[in-house]
CSV table of C-alpha atoms in Angstrom, one decimal:
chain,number,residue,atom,x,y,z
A,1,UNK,CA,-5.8,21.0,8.8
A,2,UNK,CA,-9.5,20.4,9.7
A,3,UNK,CA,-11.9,17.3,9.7
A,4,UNK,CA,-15.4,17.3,10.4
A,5,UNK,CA,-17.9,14.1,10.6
A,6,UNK,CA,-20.0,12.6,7.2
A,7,UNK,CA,-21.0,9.1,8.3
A,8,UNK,CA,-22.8,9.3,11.7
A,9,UNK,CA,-21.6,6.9,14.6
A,10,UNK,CA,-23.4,3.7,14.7
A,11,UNK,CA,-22.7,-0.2,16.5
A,12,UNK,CA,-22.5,-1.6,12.6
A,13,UNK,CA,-19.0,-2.6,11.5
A,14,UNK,CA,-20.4,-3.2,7.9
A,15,UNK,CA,-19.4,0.3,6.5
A,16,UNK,CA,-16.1,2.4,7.7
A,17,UNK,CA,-16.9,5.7,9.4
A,18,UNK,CA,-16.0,8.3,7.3
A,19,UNK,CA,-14.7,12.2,7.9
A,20,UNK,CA,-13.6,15.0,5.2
A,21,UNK,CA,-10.5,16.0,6.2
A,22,UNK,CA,-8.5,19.2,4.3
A,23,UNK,CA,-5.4,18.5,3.3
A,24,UNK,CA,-4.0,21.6,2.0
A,25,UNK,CA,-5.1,25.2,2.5
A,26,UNK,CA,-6.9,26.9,-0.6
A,27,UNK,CA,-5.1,30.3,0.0
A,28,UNK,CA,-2.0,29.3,-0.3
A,29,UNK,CA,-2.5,27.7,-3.7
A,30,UNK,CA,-4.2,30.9,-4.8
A,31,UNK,CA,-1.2,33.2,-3.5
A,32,UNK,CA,0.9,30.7,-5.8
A,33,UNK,CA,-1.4,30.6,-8.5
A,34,UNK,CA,-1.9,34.6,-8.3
A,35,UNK,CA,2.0,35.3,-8.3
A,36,UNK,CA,2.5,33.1,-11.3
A,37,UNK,CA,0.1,34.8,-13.6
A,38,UNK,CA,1.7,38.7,-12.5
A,39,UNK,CA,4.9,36.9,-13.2
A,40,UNK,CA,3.2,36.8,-16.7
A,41,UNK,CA,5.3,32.8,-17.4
A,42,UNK,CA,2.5,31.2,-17.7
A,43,UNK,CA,4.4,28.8,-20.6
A,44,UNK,CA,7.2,28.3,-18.8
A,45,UNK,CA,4.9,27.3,-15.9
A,46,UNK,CA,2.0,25.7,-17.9
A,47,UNK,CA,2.4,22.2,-15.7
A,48,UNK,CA,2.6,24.1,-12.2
A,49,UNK,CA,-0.5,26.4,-13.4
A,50,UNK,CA,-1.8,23.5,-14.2
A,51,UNK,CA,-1.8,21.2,-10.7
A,52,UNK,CA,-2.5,24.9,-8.9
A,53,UNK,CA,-6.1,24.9,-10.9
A,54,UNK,CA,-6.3,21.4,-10.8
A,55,UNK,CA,-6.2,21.5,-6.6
A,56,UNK,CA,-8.7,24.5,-6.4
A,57,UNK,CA,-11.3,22.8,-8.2
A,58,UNK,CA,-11.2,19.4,-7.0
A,59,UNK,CA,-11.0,21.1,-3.2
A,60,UNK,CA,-8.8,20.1,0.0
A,61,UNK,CA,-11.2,17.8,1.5
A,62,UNK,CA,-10.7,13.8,1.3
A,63,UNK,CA,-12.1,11.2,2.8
A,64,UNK,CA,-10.5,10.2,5.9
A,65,UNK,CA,-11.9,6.5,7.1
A,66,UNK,CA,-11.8,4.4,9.8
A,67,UNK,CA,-13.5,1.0,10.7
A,68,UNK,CA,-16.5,1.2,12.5
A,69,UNK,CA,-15.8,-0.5,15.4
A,70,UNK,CA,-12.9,-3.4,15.8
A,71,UNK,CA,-13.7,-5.9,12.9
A,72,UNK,CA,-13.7,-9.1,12.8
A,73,UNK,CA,-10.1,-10.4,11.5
A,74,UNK,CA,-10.4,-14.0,11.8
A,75,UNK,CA,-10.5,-14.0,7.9
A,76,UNK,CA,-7.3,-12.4,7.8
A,77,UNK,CA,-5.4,-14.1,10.4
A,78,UNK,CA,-5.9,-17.5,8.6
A,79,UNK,CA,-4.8,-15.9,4.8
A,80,UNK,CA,-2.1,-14.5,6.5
A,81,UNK,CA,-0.8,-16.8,9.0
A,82,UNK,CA,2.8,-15.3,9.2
A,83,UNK,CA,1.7,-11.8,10.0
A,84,UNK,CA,-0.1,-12.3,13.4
A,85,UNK,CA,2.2,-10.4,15.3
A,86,UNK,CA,1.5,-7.4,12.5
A,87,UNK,CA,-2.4,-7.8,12.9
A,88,UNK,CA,-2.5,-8.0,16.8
A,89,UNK,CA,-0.3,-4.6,16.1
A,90,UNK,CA,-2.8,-2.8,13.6
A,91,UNK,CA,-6.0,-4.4,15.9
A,92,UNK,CA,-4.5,-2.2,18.6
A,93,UNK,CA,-4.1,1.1,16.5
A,94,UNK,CA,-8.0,0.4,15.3
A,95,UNK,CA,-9.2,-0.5,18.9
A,96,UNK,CA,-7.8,3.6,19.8
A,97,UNK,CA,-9.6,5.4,17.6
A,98,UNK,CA,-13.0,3.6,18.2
A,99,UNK,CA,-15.6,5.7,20.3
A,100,UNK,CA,-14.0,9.0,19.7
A,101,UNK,CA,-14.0,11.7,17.1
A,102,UNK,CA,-10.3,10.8,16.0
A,103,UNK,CA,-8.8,9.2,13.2
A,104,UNK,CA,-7.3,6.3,12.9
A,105,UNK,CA,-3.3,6.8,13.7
A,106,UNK,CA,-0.7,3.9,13.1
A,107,UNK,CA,2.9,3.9,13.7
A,108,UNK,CA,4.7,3.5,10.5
A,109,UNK,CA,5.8,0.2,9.9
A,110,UNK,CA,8.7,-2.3,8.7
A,111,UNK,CA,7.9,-5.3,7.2
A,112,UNK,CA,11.2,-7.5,7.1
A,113,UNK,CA,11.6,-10.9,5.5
A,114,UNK,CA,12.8,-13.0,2.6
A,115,UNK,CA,11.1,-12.4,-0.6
A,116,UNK,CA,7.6,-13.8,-1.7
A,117,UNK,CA,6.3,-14.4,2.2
A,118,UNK,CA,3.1,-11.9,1.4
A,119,UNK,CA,4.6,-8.3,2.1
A,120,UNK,CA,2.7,-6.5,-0.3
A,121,UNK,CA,-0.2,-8.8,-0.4
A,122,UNK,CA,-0.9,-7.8,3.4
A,123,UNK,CA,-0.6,-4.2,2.5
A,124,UNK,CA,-3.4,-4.8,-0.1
A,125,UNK,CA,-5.6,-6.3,2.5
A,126,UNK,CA,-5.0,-3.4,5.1
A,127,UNK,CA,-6.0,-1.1,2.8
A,128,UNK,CA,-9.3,-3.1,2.0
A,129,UNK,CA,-9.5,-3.6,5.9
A,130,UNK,CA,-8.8,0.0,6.7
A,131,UNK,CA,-11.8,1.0,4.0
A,132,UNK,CA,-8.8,3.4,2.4
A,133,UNK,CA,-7.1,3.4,-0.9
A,134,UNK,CA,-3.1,1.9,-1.3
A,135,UNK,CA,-0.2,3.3,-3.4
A,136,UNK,CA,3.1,1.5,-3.7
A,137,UNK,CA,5.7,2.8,-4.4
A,138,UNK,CA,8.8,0.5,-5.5
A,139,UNK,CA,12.1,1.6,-4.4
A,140,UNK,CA,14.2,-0.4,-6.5
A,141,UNK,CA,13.1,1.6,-9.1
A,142,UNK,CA,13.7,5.0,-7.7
A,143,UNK,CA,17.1,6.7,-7.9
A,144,UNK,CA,16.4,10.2,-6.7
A,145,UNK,CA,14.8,11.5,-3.9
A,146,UNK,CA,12.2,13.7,-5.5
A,147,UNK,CA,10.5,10.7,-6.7
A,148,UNK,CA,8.5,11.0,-2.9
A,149,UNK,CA,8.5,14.9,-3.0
A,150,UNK,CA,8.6,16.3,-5.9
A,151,UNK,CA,11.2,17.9,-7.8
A,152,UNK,CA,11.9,21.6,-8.4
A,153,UNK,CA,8.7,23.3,-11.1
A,154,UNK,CA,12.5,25.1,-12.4
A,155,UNK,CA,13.4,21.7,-14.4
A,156,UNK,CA,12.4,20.3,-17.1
A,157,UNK,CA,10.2,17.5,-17.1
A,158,UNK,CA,9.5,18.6,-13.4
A,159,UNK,CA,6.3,17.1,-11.4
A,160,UNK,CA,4.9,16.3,-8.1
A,161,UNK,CA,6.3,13.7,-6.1
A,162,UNK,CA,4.1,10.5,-5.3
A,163,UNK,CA,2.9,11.5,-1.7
A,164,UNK,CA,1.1,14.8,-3.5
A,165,UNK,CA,-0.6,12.9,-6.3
A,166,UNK,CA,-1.8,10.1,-3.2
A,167,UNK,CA,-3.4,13.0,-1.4
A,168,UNK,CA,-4.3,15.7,-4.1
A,169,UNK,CA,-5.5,13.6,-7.0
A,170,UNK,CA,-6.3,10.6,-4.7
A,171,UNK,CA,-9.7,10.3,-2.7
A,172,UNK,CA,-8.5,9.9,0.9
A,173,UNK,CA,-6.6,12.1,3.5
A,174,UNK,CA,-5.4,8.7,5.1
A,175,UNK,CA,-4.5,6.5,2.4
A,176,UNK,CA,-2.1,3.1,3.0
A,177,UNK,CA,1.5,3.9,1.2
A,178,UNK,CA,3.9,1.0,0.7
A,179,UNK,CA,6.9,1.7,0.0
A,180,UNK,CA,8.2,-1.2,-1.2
A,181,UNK,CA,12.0,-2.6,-1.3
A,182,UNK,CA,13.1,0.3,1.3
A,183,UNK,CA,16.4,-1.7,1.3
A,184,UNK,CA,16.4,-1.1,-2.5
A,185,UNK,CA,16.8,2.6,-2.6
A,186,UNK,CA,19.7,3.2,-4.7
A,187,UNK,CA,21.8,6.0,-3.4
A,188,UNK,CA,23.7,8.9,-5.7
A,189,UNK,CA,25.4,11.9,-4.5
A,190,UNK,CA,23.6,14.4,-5.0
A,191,UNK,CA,19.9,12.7,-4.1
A,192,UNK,CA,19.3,10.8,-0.9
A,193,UNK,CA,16.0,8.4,-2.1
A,194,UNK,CA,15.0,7.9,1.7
A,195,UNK,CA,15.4,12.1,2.3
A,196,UNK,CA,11.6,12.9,2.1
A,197,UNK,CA,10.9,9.9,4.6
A,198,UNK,CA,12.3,11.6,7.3
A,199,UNK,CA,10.0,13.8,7.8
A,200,UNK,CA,7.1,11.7,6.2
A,201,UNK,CA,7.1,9.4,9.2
A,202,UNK,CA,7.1,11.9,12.1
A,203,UNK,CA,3.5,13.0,12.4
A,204,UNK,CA,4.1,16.6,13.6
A,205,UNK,CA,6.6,17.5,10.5
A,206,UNK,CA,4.0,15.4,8.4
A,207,UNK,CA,1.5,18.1,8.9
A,208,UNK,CA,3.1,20.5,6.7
A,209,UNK,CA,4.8,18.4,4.3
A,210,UNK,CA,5.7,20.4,1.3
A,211,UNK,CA,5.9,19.0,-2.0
A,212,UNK,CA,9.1,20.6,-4.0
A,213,UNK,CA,7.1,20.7,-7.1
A,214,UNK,CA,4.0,22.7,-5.7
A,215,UNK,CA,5.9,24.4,-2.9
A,216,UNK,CA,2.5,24.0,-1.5
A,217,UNK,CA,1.8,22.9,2.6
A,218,UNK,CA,0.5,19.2,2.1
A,219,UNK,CA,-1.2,17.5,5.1
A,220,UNK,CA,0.5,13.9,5.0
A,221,UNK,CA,0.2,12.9,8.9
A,222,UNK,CA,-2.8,10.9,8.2
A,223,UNK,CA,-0.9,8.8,5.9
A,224,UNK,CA,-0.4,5.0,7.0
A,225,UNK,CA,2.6,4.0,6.1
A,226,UNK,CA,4.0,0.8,5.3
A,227,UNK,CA,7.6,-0.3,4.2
A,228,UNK,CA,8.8,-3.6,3.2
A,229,UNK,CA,12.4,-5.0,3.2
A,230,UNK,CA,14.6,-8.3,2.6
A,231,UNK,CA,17.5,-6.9,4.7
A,232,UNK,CA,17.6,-3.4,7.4
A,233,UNK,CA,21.3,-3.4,7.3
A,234,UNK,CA,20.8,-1.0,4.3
A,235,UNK,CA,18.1,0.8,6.1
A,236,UNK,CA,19.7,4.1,8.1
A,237,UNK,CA,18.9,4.3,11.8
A,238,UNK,CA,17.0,7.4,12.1
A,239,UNK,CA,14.4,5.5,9.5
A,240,UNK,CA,14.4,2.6,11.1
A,241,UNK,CA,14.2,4.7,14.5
A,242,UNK,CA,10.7,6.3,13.4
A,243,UNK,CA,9.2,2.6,12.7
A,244,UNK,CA,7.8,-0.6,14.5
A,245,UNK,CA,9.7,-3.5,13.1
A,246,UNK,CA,8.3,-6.9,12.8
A,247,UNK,CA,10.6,-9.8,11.2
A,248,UNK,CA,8.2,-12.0,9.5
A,249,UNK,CA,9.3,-15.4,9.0
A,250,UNK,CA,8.1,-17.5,6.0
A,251,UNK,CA,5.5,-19.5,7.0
A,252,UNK,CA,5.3,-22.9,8.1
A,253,UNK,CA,4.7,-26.2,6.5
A,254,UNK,CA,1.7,-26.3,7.9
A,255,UNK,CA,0.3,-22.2,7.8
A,256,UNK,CA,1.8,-22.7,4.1
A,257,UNK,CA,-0.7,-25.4,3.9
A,258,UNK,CA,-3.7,-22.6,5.2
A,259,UNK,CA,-2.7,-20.0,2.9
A,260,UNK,CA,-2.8,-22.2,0.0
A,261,UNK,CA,-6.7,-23.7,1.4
A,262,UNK,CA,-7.2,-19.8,1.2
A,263,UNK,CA,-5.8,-18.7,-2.2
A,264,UNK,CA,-7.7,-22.0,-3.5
A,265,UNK,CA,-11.0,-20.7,-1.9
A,266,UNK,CA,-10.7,-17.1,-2.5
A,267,UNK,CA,-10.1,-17.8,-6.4
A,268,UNK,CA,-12.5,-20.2,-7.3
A,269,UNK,CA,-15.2,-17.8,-5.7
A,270,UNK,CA,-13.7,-15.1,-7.5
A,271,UNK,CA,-14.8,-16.4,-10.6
A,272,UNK,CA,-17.5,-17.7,-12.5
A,273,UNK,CA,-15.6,-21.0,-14.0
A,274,UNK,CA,-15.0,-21.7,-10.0
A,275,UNK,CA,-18.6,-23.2,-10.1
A,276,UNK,CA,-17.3,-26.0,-12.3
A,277,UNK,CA,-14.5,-26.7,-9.5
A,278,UNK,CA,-14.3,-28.8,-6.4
A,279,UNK,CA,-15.2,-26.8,-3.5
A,280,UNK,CA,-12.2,-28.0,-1.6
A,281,UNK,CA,-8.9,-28.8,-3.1
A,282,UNK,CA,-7.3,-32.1,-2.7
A,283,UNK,CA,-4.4,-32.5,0.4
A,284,UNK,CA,-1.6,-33.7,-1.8
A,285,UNK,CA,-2.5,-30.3,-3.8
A,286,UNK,CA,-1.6,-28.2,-0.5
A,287,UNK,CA,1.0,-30.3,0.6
A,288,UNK,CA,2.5,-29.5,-3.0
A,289,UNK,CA,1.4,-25.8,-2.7
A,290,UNK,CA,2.7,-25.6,0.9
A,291,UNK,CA,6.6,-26.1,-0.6
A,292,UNK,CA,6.2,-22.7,-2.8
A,293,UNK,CA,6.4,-18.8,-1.4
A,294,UNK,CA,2.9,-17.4,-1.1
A,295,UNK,CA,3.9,-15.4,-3.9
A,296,UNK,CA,4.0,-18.2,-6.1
A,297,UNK,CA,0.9,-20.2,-5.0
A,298,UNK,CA,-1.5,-18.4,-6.5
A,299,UNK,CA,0.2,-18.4,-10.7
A,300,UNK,CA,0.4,-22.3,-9.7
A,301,UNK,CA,-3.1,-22.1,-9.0
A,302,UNK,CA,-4.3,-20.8,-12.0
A,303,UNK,CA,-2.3,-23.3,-13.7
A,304,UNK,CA,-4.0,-26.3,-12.0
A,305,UNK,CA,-7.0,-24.6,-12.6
A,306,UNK,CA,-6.8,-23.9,-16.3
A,307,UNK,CA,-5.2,-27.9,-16.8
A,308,UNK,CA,-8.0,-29.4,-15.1
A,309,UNK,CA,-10.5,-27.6,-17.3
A,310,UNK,CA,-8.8,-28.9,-20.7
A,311,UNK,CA,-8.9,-32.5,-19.4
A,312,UNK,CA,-13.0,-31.7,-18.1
A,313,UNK,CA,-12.1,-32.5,-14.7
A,314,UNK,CA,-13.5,-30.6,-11.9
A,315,UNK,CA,-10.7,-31.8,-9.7
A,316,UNK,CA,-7.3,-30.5,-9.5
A,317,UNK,CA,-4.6,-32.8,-9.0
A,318,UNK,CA,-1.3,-32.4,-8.5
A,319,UNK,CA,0.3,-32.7,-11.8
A,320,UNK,CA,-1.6,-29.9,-13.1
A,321,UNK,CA,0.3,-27.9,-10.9
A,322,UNK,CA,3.8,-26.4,-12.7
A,323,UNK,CA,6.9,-27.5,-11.7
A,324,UNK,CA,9.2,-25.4,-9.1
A,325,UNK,CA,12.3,-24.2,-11.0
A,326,UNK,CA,15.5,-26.2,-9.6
A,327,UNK,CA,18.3,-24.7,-8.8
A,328,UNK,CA,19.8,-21.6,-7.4
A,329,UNK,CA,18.8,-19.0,-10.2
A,330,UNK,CA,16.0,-17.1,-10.4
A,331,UNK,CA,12.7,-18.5,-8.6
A,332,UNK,CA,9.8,-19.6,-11.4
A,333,UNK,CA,7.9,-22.5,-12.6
A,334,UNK,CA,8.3,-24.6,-15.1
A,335,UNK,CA,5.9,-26.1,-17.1
C-alpha cells in the first residue's frame, strides 16, 4: 500500500505530521463488486454490496500520523507513574520514526497486571499522544473468532470484523487497537478468538490482511496494537511470542498519591464547576485516594466533588469521599 506526505516537516511538536496512506486497493473491490452484480444476488448480498460501495466512495486513503518530533512526556509520566517502563518503550518507537519519511512502527504490546492499575486508561492517552484514533475491543465478550475478522458474507447476520470497520470506516491507517482482557478470550471448538491475532501482529502478513466478510486485501501493518491482561498463563506462546511484555505493578503508596493529585487536577479543569473548587486537594484526601485502584479514584472523585458542592464548600474533605466496599466480593464503593 502507498503513503505520500500532507503536513510538511517542521521543528514544532504542536501538531502530529500527517501522511494519507491506502489501505486497500480500489480494483479489487470493484472486481468483487462487478462479480456480485453478473451473479445477479444482489438481495442475497445486499450487506456485502453494500460495504463494497461504501469503500469505493469513501476511498483507500487514511490518515497515517505521527508526532512531530519526540514530545514532551513529563505530563504523562506523572499520571501514569506505574507505566514508565511502557513510556521509555513507546519514546523509543517515536524517537525512530523522527527525521525520516516513515511511519511510526511499534511492536505490539502486553500490558499485564491486576485489575484497575490504568490499562486501558494508558491506551487512551497513547492514542491522544500518538494524534490517532483508539478502538477496544473487549475479549471477555467475544466468543468466536470472526469477531476480529470478519465472518463468512454466506451467513446470516454476517459482517465485517472489527480491524475492517477500524481502518475502512475509521479515519486513520495507524489507529491504537486494545484489545482488552486477551486472557479473557473464551475458547469453543470450532472458533479460536485469538486466530486472527496471529497474523495481525506480524507486520509482513499484516499487509494483506483479509477480512472474511469482504474477502477484500486490508492493509493492517500500521496498526498499533495494544493488549491487556490479568494473567498470560491463558495467553498461547506464539501470541505472547509476537509481543513486548511489560508487568505493570500497581502503584505505590506514594505514585498512588500522584495519580490521585492528577485525576484531582485534570477534572476540576475539565469542568466549569472546577472554578468553585480548591485548586489543590487536601493530603488526607490523597492519602485516602492513594488506598483505591486508579480505576476507582476518579468515581470517588466525583463524589467528593458533587458532596462538597451541596454543603457550599469549595474544599473537599475526606468524608465526602465514598467508602471502599469491605470484604472480598466484588470491588465498589459504598455510600
Amino acid at each position: 500500500m502507498t503513503s505520500h506526505s500532507l503536513v510538511p516537516q517542521s521543528h514544532a511538536l504542536s501538531l502530529p505530521v500527517a501522511q494519507m496512506r491506502s489501505v486497500f486497493c480500489p480494483a479489487d473491490v470493484e472486481r468483487k463488486l462487478a462479480r456480485l452484480q453478473e451473479g445477479g444476488q444482489q438481495r442475497e448480498y445486499d450487506n456485502l454490496r453494500t460495504v463494497y460501495e461504501r469503500m469505493l466512495e469513501r476511498g483507500p486513503e487514511r490518515f497515517q500520523v505521527k508526532p512531530r518530533g519526540i514530545p514532551d512526556m513529563a505530563a504523562l509520566y506523572d499520571q501514569l507513574p506505574n507505566f514508565t517502563e511502557v513510556l521509555d518503550d513507546v519514546r523509543r518507537h517515536v524517537a525512530l520514526a523522527q527525521d525520516s519519511s516513515d511511519g511510526l512502527e511499534m511492536t505490539p504490546m502486553l500490558l499485564l497486571g491486576p485489575p484497575g492499575i490504568g490499562k486501558t486508561h494508558f491506551a487512551r492517552h497513547l492514542a491522544e499522544l500518538l494524534g490517532t484514533g483508539m478502538n477496544l475491543l473487549p475479549m471477555s465478550s467475544m466468543t468466536a473468532g470472526w469477531l476480529l475478522s470478519g465472518s463468512s458474507a454466506q451467513w446470516k447476520g454476517a459482517r465485517p470484523g472489527k480491524v475492517f470497520e477500524a481502518l475502512v470506516d475509521g479515519e486513520y491507517a495507524n489507529p491504537v487497537l486494545v484489545v482488552d482482557e486477551i486472557d479473557k478470550a473464551a475458547s469453543e471448538a470450532q472458533y479460536d478468538p485469538l486466530g486472527a491475532l496471529y497474523g495481525l501482529l506480524e507486520h509482513d502478513t499484516a499487509q494483506s490482511f483479509t477480512d472474511e466478510f469482504a474477502e477484500v486485501a486490508i492493509d493492517a501493518s500500521q496498526v498499533i496494537w495494544i493488549t491487556t491482561a490479568n494473567d498470560s498463563r491463558g495467553i498461547p506462546d506464539p501470541i505472547l511470542n509476537r509481543m513486548n511484555v511489560f508487568e505493570v505493578e500497581a502503584p505505590t503508596p506514594e505514585q498512588a498519591r500522584r495519580i490521585a493529585a492528577c485525576l484531582y487536577a485534570g477534572i476540576r479543569a475539565g469542568h466549569d464547576w472546577g472554578r468553585l473548587l480548591d485548586p489543590e486537594p487536601q493530603g488526607d484526601v490523597l492519602d485516602c485516594l492513594a488506598q483505591m485502584p486508579p480505576r476507582e479514584m476518579r468515581r470517588a472523585l466525583m463524589t467528593g466533588f458533587g458532596n462538597a458542592r451541596l454543603e457550599r464548600r469549595s474544599t473537599v474533605e475526606v468524608a465526602d469521599l465514598p467508602r471502599a466496599a469491605s470484604g472480598r466480593g466484588r470491588i465498589g464503593f459504598m455510600q
